[in-house]
Coordinates of N, CA and C in Angstrom, one line a residue:
X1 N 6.7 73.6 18.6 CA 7.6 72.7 19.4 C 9.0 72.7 18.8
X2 N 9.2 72.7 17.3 CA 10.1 72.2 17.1 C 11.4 73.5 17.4
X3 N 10.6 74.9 17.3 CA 11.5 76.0 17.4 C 11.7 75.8 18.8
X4 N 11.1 75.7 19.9 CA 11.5 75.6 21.3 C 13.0 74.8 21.5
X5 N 12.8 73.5 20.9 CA 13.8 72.7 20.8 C 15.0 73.2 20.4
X6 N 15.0 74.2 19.1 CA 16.5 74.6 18.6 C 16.5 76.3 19.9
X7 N 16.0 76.4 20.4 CA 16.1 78.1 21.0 C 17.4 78.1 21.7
X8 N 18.2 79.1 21.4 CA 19.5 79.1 22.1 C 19.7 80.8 22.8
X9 N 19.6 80.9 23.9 CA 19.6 82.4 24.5 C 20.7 82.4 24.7
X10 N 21.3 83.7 23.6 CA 22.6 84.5 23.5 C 22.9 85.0 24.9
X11 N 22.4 85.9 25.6 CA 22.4 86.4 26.8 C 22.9 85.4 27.9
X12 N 22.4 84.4 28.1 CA 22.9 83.8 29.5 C 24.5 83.2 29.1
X13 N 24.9 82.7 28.3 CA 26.3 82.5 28.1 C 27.1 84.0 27.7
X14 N 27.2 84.8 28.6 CA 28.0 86.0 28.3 C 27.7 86.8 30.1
X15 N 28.8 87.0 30.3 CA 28.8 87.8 31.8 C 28.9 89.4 31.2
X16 N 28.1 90.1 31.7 CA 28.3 91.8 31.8 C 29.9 92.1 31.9
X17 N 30.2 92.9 31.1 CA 31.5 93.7 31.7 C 31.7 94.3 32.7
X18 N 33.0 93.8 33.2 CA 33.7 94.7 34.1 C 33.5 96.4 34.1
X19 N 34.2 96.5 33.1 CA 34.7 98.2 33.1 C 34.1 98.2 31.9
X20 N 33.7 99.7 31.7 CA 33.6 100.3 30.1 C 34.4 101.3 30.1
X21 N 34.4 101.5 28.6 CA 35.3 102.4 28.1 C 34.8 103.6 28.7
X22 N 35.4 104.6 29.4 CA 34.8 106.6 29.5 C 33.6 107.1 28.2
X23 N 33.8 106.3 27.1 CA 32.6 107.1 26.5 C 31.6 106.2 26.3
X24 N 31.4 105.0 27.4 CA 30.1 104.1 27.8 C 29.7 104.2 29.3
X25 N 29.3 105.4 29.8 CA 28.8 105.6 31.1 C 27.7 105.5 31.3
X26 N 26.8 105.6 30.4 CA 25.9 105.4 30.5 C 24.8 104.2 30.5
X27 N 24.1 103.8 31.1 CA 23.7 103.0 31.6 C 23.1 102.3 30.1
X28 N 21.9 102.9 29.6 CA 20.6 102.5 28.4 C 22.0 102.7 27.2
X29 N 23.4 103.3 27.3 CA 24.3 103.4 26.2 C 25.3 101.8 26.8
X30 N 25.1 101.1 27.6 CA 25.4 100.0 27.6 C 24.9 99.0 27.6
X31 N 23.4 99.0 27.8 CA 22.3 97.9 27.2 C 22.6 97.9 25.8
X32 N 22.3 99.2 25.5 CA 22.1 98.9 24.0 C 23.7 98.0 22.8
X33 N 24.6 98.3 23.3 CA 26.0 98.0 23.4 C 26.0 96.6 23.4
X34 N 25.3 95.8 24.3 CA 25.2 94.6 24.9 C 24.5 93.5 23.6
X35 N 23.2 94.8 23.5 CA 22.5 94.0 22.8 C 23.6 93.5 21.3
X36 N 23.5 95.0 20.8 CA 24.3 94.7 19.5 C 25.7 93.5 19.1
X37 N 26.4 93.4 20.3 CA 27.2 92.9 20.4 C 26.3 91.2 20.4
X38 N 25.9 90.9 21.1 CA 25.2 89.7 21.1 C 24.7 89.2 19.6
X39 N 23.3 90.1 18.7 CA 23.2 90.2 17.8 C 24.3 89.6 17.2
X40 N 24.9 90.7 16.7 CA 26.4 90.2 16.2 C 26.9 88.5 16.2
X41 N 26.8 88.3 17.3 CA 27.2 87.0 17.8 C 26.1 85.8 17.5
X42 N 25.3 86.5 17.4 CA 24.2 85.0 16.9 C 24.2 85.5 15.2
X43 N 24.4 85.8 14.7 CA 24.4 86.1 13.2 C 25.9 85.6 13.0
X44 N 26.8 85.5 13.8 CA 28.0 84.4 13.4 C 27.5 83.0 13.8
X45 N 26.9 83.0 14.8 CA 26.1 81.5 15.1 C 25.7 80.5 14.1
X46 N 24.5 81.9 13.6 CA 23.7 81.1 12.3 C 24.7 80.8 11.1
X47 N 25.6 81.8 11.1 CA 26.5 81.3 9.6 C 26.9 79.6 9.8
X48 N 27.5 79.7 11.2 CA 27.8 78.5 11.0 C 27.2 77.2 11.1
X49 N 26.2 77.5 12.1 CA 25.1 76.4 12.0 C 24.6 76.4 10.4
X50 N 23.8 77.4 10.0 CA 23.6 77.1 8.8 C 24.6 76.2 7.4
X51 N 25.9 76.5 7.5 CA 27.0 75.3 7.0 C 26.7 74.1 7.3
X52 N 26.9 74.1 8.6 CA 27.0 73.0 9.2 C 25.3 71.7 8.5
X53 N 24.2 72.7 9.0 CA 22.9 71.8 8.3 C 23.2 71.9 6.6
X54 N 23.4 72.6 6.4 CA 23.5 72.1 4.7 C 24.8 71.1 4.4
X55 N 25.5 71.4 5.3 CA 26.5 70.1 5.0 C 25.7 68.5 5.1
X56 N 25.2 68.7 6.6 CA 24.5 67.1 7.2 C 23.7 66.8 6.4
X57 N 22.6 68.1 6.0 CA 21.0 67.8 5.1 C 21.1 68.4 3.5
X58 N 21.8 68.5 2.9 CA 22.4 69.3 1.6 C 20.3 69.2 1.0
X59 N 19.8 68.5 1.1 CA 18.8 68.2 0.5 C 17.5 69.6 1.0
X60 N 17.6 69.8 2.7 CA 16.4 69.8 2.8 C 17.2 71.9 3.1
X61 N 16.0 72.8 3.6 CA 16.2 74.1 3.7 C 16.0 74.6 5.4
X62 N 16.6 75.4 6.0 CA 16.4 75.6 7.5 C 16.3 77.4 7.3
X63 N 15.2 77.6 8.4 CA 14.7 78.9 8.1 C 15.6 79.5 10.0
X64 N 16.3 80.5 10.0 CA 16.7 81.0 11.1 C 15.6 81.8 11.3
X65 N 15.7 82.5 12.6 CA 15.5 83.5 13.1 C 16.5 83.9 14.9
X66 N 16.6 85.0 14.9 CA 17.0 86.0 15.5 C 16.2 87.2 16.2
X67 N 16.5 87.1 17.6 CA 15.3 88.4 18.3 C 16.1 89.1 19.2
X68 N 16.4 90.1 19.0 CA 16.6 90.9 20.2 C 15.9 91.1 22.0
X69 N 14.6 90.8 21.2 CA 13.0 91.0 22.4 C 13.0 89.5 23.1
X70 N 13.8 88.2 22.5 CA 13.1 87.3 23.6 C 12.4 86.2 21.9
X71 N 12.2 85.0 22.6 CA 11.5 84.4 21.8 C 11.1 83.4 22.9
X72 N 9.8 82.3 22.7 CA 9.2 81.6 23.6 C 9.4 81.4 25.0
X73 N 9.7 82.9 25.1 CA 9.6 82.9 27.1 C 10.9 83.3 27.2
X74 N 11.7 83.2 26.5 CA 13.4 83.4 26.7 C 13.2 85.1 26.4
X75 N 14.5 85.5 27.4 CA 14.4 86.6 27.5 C 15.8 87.5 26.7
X76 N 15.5 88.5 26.3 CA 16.9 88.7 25.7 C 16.9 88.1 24.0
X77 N 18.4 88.9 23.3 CA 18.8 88.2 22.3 C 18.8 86.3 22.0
X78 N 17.8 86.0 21.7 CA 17.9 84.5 21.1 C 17.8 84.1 19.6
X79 N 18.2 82.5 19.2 CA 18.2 82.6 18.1 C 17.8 81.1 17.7
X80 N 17.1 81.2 17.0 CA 16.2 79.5 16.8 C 16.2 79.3 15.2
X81 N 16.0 78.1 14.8 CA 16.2 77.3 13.5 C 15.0 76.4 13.5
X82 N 14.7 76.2 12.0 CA 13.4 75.3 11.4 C 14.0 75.2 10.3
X83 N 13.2 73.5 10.1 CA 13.1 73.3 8.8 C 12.2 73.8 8.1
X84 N 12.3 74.6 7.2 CA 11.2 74.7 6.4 C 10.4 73.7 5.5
X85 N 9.5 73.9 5.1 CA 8.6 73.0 4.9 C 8.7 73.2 2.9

């Protein structure tokens, strides 16, 4: 439950590009482009959420994760947070 709660899909806040560069014509060469770029962007996510929880909870530890494949039904790059135990 509690990872449902933190799940945040990278993918739906981001619109496809317009235009690509000439050496991204390719269709599976701009998924894949999409993906990375996203990635990217939830691994700046967690830096700062992670600050941010150790600032609030200096005490307790939060376990990230990151998927390219989707996580509880979400599709796409997502990225969710726990406390660890």
């Amino acid at each position: 439950m509690e990872h449902f709660l933190n799940l945040f899909e990278i993918a739906g806040h981001f619109q496809k590009w317009e235009e690509w560069p000439p050496s991204l014509t390719d269709e599976d060469a701009r998924y894949k482009k999409d993906i990375e770029l996203m990635v990217i962007f939830a691994h700046q996510i967690e830096k700062y959420w992670r600050m941010a929880l150790n600032r609030c909870f200096p005490d307790r530890k939060f376990e990230f994760e990151i998927s390219a494949d989707g996580l509880e039904g979400e599709l796409g790059v997502c990225l969710t947070f726990w406390q660890a135990q």
